Tab-separated table of C-alpha atoms in Angstrom:
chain	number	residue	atom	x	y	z
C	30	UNK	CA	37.392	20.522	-116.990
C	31	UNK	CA	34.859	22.869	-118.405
C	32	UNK	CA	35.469	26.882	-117.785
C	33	UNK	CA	32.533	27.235	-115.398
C	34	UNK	CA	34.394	24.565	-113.486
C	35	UNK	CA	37.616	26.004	-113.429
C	36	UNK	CA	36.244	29.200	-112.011
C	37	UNK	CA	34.443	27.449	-109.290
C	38	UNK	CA	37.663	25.743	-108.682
C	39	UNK	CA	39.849	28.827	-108.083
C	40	UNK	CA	37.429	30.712	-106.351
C	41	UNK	CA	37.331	28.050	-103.846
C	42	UNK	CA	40.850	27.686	-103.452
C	43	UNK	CA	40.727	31.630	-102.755
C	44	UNK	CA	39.433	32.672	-99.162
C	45	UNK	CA	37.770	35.859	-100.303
C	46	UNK	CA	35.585	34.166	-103.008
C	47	UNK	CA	35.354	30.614	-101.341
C	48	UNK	CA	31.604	31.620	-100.755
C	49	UNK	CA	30.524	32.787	-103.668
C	50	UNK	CA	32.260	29.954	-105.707
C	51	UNK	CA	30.478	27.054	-102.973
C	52	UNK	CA	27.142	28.608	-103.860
C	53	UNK	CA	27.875	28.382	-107.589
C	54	UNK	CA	28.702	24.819	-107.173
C	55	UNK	CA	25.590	24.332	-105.207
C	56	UNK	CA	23.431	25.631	-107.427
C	57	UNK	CA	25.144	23.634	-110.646
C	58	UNK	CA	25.238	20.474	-109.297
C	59	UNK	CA	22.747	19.769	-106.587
C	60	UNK	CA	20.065	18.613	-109.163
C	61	UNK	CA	23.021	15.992	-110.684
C	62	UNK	CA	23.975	14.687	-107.269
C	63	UNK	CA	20.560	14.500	-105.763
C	64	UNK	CA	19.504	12.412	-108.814
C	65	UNK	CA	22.555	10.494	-108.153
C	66	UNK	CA	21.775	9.792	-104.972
C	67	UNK	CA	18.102	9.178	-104.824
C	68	UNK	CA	19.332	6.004	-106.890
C	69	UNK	CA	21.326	4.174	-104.605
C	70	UNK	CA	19.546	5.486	-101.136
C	71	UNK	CA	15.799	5.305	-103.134
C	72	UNK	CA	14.211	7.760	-100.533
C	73	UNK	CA	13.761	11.493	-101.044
C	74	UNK	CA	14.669	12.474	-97.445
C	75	UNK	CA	17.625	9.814	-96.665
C	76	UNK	CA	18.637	11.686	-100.716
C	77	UNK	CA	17.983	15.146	-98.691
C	78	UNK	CA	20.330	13.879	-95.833
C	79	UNK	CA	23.064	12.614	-98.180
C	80	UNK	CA	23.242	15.419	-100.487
C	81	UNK	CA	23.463	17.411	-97.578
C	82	UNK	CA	26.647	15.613	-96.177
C	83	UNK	CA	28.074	15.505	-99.034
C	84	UNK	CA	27.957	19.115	-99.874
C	85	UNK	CA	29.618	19.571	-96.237
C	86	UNK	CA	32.530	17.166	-97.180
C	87	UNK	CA	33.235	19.018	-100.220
C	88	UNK	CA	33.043	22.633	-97.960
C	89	UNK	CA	35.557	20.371	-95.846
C	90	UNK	CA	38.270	19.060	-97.885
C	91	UNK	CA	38.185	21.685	-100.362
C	92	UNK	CA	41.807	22.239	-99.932
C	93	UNK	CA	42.700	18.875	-100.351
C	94	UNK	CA	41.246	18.668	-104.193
C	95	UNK	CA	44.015	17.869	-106.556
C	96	UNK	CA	43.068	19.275	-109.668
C	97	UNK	CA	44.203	15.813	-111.466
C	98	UNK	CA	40.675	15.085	-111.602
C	99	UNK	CA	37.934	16.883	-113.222
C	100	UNK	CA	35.457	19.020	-110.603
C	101	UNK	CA	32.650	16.684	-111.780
C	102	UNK	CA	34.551	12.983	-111.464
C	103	UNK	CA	35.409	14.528	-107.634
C	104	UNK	CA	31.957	15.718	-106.619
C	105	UNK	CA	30.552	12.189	-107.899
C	106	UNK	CA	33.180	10.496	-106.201
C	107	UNK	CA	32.261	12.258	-102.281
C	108	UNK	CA	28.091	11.922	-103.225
C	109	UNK	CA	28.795	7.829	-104.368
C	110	UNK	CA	30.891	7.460	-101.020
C	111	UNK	CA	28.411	9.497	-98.947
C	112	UNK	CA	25.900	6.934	-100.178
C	113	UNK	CA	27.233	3.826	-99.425
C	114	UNK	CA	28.772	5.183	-96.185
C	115	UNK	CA	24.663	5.992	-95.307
C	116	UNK	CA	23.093	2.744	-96.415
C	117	UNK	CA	26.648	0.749	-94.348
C	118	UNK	CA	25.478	2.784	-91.303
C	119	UNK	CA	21.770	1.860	-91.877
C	120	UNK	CA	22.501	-1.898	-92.095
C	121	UNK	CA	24.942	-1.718	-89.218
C	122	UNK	CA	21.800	0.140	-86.801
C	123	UNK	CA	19.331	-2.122	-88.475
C	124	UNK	CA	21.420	-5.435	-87.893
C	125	UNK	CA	20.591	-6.215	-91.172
C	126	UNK	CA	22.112	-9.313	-92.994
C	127	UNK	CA	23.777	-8.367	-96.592
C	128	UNK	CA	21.097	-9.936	-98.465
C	129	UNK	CA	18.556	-7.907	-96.468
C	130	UNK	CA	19.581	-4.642	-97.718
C	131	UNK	CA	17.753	-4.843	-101.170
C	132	UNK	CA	14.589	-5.403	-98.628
C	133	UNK	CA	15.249	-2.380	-96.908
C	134	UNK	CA	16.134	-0.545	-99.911
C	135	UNK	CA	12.766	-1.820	-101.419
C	136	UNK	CA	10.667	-0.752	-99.135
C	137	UNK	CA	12.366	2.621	-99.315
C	138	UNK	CA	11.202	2.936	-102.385
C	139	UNK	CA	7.772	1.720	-101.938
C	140	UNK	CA	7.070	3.764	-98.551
C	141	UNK	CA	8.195	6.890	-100.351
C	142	UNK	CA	5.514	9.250	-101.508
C	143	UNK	CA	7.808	11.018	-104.133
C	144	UNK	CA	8.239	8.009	-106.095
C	145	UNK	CA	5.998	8.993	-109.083
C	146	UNK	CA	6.794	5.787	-111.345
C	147	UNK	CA	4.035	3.350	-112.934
C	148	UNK	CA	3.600	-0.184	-112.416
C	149	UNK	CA	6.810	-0.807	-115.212
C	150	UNK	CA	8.803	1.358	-113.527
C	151	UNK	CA	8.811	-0.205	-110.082
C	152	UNK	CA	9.374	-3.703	-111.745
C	153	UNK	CA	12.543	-1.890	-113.187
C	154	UNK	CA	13.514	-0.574	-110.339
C	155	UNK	CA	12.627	-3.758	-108.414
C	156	UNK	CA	14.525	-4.871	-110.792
C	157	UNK	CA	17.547	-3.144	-110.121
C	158	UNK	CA	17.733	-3.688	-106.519
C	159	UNK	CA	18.343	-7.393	-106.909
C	160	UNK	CA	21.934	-6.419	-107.829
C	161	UNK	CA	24.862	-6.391	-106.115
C	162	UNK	CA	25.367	-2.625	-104.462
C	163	UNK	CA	28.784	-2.395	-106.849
C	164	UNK	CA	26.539	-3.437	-110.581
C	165	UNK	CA	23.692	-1.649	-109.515
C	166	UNK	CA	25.646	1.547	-109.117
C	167	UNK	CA	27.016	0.992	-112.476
C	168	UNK	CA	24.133	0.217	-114.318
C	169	UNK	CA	22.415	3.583	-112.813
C	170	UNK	CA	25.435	5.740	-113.815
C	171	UNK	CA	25.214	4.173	-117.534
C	172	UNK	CA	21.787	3.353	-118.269
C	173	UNK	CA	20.196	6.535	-116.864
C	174	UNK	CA	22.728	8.706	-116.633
C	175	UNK	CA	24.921	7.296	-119.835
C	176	UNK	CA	27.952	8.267	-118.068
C	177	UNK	CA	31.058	7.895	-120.022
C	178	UNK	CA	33.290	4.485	-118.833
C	179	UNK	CA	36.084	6.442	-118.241
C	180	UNK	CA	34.660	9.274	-116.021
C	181	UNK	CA	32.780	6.165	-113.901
C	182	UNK	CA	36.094	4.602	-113.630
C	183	UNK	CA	37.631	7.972	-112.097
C	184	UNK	CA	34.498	8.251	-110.096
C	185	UNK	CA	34.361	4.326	-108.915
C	186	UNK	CA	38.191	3.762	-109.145
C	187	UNK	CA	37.672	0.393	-111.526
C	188	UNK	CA	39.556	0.108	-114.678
C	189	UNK	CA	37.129	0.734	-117.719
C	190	UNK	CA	37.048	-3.232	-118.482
C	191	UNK	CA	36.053	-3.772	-115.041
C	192	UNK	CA	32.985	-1.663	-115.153
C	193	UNK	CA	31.946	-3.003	-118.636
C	194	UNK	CA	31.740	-6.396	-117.490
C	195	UNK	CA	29.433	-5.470	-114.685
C	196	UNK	CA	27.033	-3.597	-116.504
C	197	UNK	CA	27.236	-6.630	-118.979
C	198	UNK	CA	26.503	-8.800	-116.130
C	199	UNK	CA	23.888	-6.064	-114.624
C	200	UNK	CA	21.967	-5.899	-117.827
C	201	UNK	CA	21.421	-9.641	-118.294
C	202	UNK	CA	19.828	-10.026	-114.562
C	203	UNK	CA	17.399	-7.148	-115.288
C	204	UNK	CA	16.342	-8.711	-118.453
C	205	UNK	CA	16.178	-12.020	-116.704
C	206	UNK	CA	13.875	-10.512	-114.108
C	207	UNK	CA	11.501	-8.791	-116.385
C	208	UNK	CA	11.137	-11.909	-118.318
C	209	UNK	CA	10.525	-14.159	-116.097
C	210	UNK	CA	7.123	-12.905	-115.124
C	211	UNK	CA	6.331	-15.795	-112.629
C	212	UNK	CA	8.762	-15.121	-110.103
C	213	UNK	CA	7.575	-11.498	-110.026
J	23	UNK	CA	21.235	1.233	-127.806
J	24	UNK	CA	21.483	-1.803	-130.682
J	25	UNK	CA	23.293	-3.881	-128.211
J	26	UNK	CA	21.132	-3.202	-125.928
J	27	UNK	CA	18.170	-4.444	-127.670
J	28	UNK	CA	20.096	-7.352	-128.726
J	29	UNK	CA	21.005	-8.735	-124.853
J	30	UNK	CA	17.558	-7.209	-123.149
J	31	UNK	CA	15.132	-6.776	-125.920
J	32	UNK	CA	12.673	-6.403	-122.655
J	33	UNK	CA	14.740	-3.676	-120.690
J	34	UNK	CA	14.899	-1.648	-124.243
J	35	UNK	CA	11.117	-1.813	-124.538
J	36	UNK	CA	10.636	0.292	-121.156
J	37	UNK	CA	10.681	3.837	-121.941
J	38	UNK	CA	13.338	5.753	-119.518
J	39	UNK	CA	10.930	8.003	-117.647
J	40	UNK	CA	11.406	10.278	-114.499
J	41	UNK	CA	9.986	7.616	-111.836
J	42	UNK	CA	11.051	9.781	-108.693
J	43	UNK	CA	9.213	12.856	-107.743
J	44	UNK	CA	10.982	15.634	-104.983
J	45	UNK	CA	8.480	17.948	-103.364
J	46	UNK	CA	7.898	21.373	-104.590
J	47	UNK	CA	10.527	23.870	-104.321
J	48	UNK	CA	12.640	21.166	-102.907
J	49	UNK	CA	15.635	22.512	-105.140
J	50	UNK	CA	15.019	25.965	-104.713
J	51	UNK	CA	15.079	26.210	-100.845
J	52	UNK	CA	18.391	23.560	-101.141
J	53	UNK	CA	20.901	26.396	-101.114
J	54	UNK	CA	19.712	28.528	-98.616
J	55	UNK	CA	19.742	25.300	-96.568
J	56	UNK	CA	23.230	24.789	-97.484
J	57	UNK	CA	24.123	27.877	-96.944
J	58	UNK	CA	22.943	28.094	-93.209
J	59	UNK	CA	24.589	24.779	-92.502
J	60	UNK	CA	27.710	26.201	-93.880
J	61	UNK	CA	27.528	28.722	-91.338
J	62	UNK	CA	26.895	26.890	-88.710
J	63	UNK	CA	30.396	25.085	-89.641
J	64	UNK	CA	32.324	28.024	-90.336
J	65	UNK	CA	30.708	29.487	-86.726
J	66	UNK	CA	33.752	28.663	-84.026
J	67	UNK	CA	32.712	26.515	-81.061
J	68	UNK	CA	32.344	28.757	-77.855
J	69	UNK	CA	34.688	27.146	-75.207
J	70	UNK	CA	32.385	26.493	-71.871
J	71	UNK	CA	33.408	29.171	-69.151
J	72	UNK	CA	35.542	28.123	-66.526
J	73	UNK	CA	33.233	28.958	-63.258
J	74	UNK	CA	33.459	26.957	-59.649
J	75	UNK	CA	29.782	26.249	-60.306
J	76	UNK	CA	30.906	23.619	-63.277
J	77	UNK	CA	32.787	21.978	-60.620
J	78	UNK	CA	30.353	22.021	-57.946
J	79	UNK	CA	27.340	21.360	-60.519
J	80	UNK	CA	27.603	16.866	-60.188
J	81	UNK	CA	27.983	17.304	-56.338
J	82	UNK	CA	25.252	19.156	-56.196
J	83	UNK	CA	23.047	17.434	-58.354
J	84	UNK	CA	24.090	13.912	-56.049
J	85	UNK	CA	23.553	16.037	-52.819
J	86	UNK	CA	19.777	17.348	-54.187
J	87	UNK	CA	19.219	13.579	-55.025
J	88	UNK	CA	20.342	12.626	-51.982
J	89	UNK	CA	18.006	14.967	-49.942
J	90	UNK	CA	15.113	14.252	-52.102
J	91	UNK	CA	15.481	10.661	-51.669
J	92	UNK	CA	15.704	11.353	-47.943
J	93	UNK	CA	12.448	13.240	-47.690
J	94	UNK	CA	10.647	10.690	-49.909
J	95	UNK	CA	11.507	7.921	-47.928
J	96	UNK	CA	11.284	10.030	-44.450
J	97	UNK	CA	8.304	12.303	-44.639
J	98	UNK	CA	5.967	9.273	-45.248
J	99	UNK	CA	7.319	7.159	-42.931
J	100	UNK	CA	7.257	10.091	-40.219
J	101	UNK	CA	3.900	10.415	-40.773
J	102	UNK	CA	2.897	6.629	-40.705
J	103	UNK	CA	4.864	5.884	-37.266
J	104	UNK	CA	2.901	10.112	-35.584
J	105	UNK	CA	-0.098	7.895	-36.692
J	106	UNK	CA	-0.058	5.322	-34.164
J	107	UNK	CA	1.570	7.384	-31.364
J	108	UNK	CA	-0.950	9.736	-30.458
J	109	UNK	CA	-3.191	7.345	-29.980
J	110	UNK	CA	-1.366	5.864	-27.576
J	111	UNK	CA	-0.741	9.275	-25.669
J	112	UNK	CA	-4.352	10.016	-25.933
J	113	UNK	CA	-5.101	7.187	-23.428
J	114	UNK	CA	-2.455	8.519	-21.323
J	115	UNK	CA	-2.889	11.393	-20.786
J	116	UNK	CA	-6.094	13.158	-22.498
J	117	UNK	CA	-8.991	12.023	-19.814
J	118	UNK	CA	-12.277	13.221	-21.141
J	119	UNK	CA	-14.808	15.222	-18.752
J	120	UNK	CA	-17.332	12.807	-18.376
J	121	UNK	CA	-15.141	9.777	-17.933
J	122	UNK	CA	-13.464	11.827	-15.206
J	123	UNK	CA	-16.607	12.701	-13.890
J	124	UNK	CA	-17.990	8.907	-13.418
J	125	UNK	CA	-14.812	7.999	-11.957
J	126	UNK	CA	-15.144	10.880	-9.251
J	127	UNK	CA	-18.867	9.028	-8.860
J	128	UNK	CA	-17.790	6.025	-7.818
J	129	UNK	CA	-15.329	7.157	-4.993
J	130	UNK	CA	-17.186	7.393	-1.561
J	131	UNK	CA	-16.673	10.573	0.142
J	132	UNK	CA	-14.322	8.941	3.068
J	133	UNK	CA	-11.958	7.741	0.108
J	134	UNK	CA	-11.956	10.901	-1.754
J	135	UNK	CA	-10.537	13.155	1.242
J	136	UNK	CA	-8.248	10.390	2.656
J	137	UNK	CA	-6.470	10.640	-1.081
J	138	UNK	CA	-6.527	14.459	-1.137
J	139	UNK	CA	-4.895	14.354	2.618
J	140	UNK	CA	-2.507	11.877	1.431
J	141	UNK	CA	-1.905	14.043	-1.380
J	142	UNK	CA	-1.275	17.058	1.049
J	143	UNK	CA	0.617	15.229	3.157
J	144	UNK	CA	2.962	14.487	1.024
J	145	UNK	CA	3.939	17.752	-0.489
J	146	UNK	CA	4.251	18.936	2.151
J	147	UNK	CA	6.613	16.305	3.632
J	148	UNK	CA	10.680	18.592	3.779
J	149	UNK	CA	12.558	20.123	6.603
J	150	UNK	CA	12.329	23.752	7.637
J	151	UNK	CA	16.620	23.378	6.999
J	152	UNK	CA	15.451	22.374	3.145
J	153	UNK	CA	12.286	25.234	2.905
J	154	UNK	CA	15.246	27.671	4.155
J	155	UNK	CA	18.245	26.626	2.031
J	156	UNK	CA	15.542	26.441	-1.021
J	157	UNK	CA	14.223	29.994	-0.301
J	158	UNK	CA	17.846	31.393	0.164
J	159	UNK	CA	18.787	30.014	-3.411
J	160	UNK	CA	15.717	31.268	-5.161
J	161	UNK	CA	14.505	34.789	-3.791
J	162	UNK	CA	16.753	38.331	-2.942
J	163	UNK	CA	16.822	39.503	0.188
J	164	UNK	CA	14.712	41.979	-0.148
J	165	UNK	CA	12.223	40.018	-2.084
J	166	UNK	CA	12.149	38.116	1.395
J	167	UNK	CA	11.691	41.152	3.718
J	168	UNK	CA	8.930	42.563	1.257
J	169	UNK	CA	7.096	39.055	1.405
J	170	UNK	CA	7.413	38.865	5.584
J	171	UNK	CA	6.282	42.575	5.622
J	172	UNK	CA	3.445	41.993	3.915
């Protein structure tokens, strides 16, 4: 745990500094989560919603933090949680079947007027959304955010082999999408 | 990033650009969201006061139904049945002057005074025993002396 960390750590443990120590870890991670986020929800305000919650579950269970993970692995942990808790309850108001969900997410995406990508980028990203919620997750964290396997496997709870495999398997889909060009 | 280019020469070729946009001083105003939603949180829920008009409030609202219902269903049906009733007292009872008139026309004189002497007759048909037992009951004493007086 970095030294910033640990200080945001024990001021939040302590009553008298909790709020100055919640800001602090506002303001140093909400850019990391949100971008987090925005890639497994795909839309900026369902992100705004998320981030949101999340930020409140961390307020929440502050006390229960067990400093046997890192500050980061933990925040990571609630947002990725948050985010799949948000897109079950969508599918569950939507009655929308499993394989549906990419749809929704996809037109997410291309309903959303922050998404600022070119014509590549939404085949990647099209792309991506043909995964399975568990590789696509994985292949976000280490492709764009080249998150360390061990820190994802605190964050995911996977073992490290686990999570190689599916970014293996992740990797090889994309490619197979953006080569075959007919199907897309 | 040699491995990578070895399994997905075409994912390697795509440059990794910011694709998603926020909108302006999304990040900036963030925290002070947070921070009012944190208050909100920390702010304790105010218990609702205990007061008989909590208790009274559903009856109340069922009994205001109630009555409303009542005059929507009673008012206009009031007002329907009034509709057809006067009419019928009109022809009871309201005679208009000229129809009055044209039956008094068509009487012969003869007719006309042995109805009113009928008429006469007949009110004037009780017992001195009643006209004294009904003046008794209604007028004083000296109500009576002041009448014969006079």
């Amino acid at each position: 745990m970095t030294e910033s960390d640990r200080q945001i750590v024990s001021g939040l443990k302590d009553v008298n500094k909790r709020d100055l120590a919640f800001h602090t870890l506002v303001n140093t991670y909400k850019e990391r989560l949100y971008w987090h986020i925005r890639k497994i929800v795909m839309n900026h305000d369902d992100t705004d919603d998320v981030l949101q919650n999340t930020f409140l579950k961390v307020w929440k269970s502050v006390d229960s933090f067990r400093e046997e993970s890192t500050l980061y692995t933990w925040l990571y942990r609630i947002a990725t949680n948050e985010s799949i808790t948000f897109i079950n309850s969508k599918k569950k108001k939507s009655m929308l079947p499993l394989n549906e969900v990419n749809e929704y997410l996809l037109d997410n995406l291309m309903s959303d007027p922050y998404f600022e990508g070119d014509e590549i980028q939404l085949k990647l990203q099209k792309a991506i959304l043909q995964l399975p919620e568990k590789q696509r997750i994985v292949f976000n964290m280490k492709y764009f955010d080249d998150i360390k396997y061990d820190d994802m496997a605190k964050i995911l709870d996977t073992s490290v082999g686990a999570l190689k495999a599916s970014y293996h398997h992740a990797v090889k889909k994309i490619e197979d999408y953006l080569t075959n060009k007919d199907l897309n | 990033m040699e491995e990578l280019n070895n399994i997905a020469p075409e994912l390697s070729k795509i440059k990794k650009e910011k694709s998603f946009g926020t909108p302006d001083g999304y990040f900036d105003d963030f925290s002070a969201r947070m921070q009012m939603k944190i208050e909100a949180e920390k702010a304790p829920v105010v218990k609702k006061e205990f007061r008989i008009i909590n208790i009274l409030k559903p009856a109340l609202g069922l009994a205001a139904s109630f009555a409303i219902i009542v005059l929507l269903v009673y008012v206009p049906l009031n007002t329907f049945l009034n509709k057809e009733q006067p009419n019928k007292q009109a022809t009871s009872n309201e005679y208009p002057q000229t129809e009055f008139q044209s039956i008094l026309e068509e009487i012969d004189e003869n007719s006309f005074f042995a109805l009113l002497n009928e008429e006469q007759n007949g009110k004037n048909d009780f017992t001195d025993e009643e006209l004294q037992l009904y003046v008794s009951a209604n007028f004083s004493d000296y109500e009576i002396y002041e009448y014969t007086e006079n």
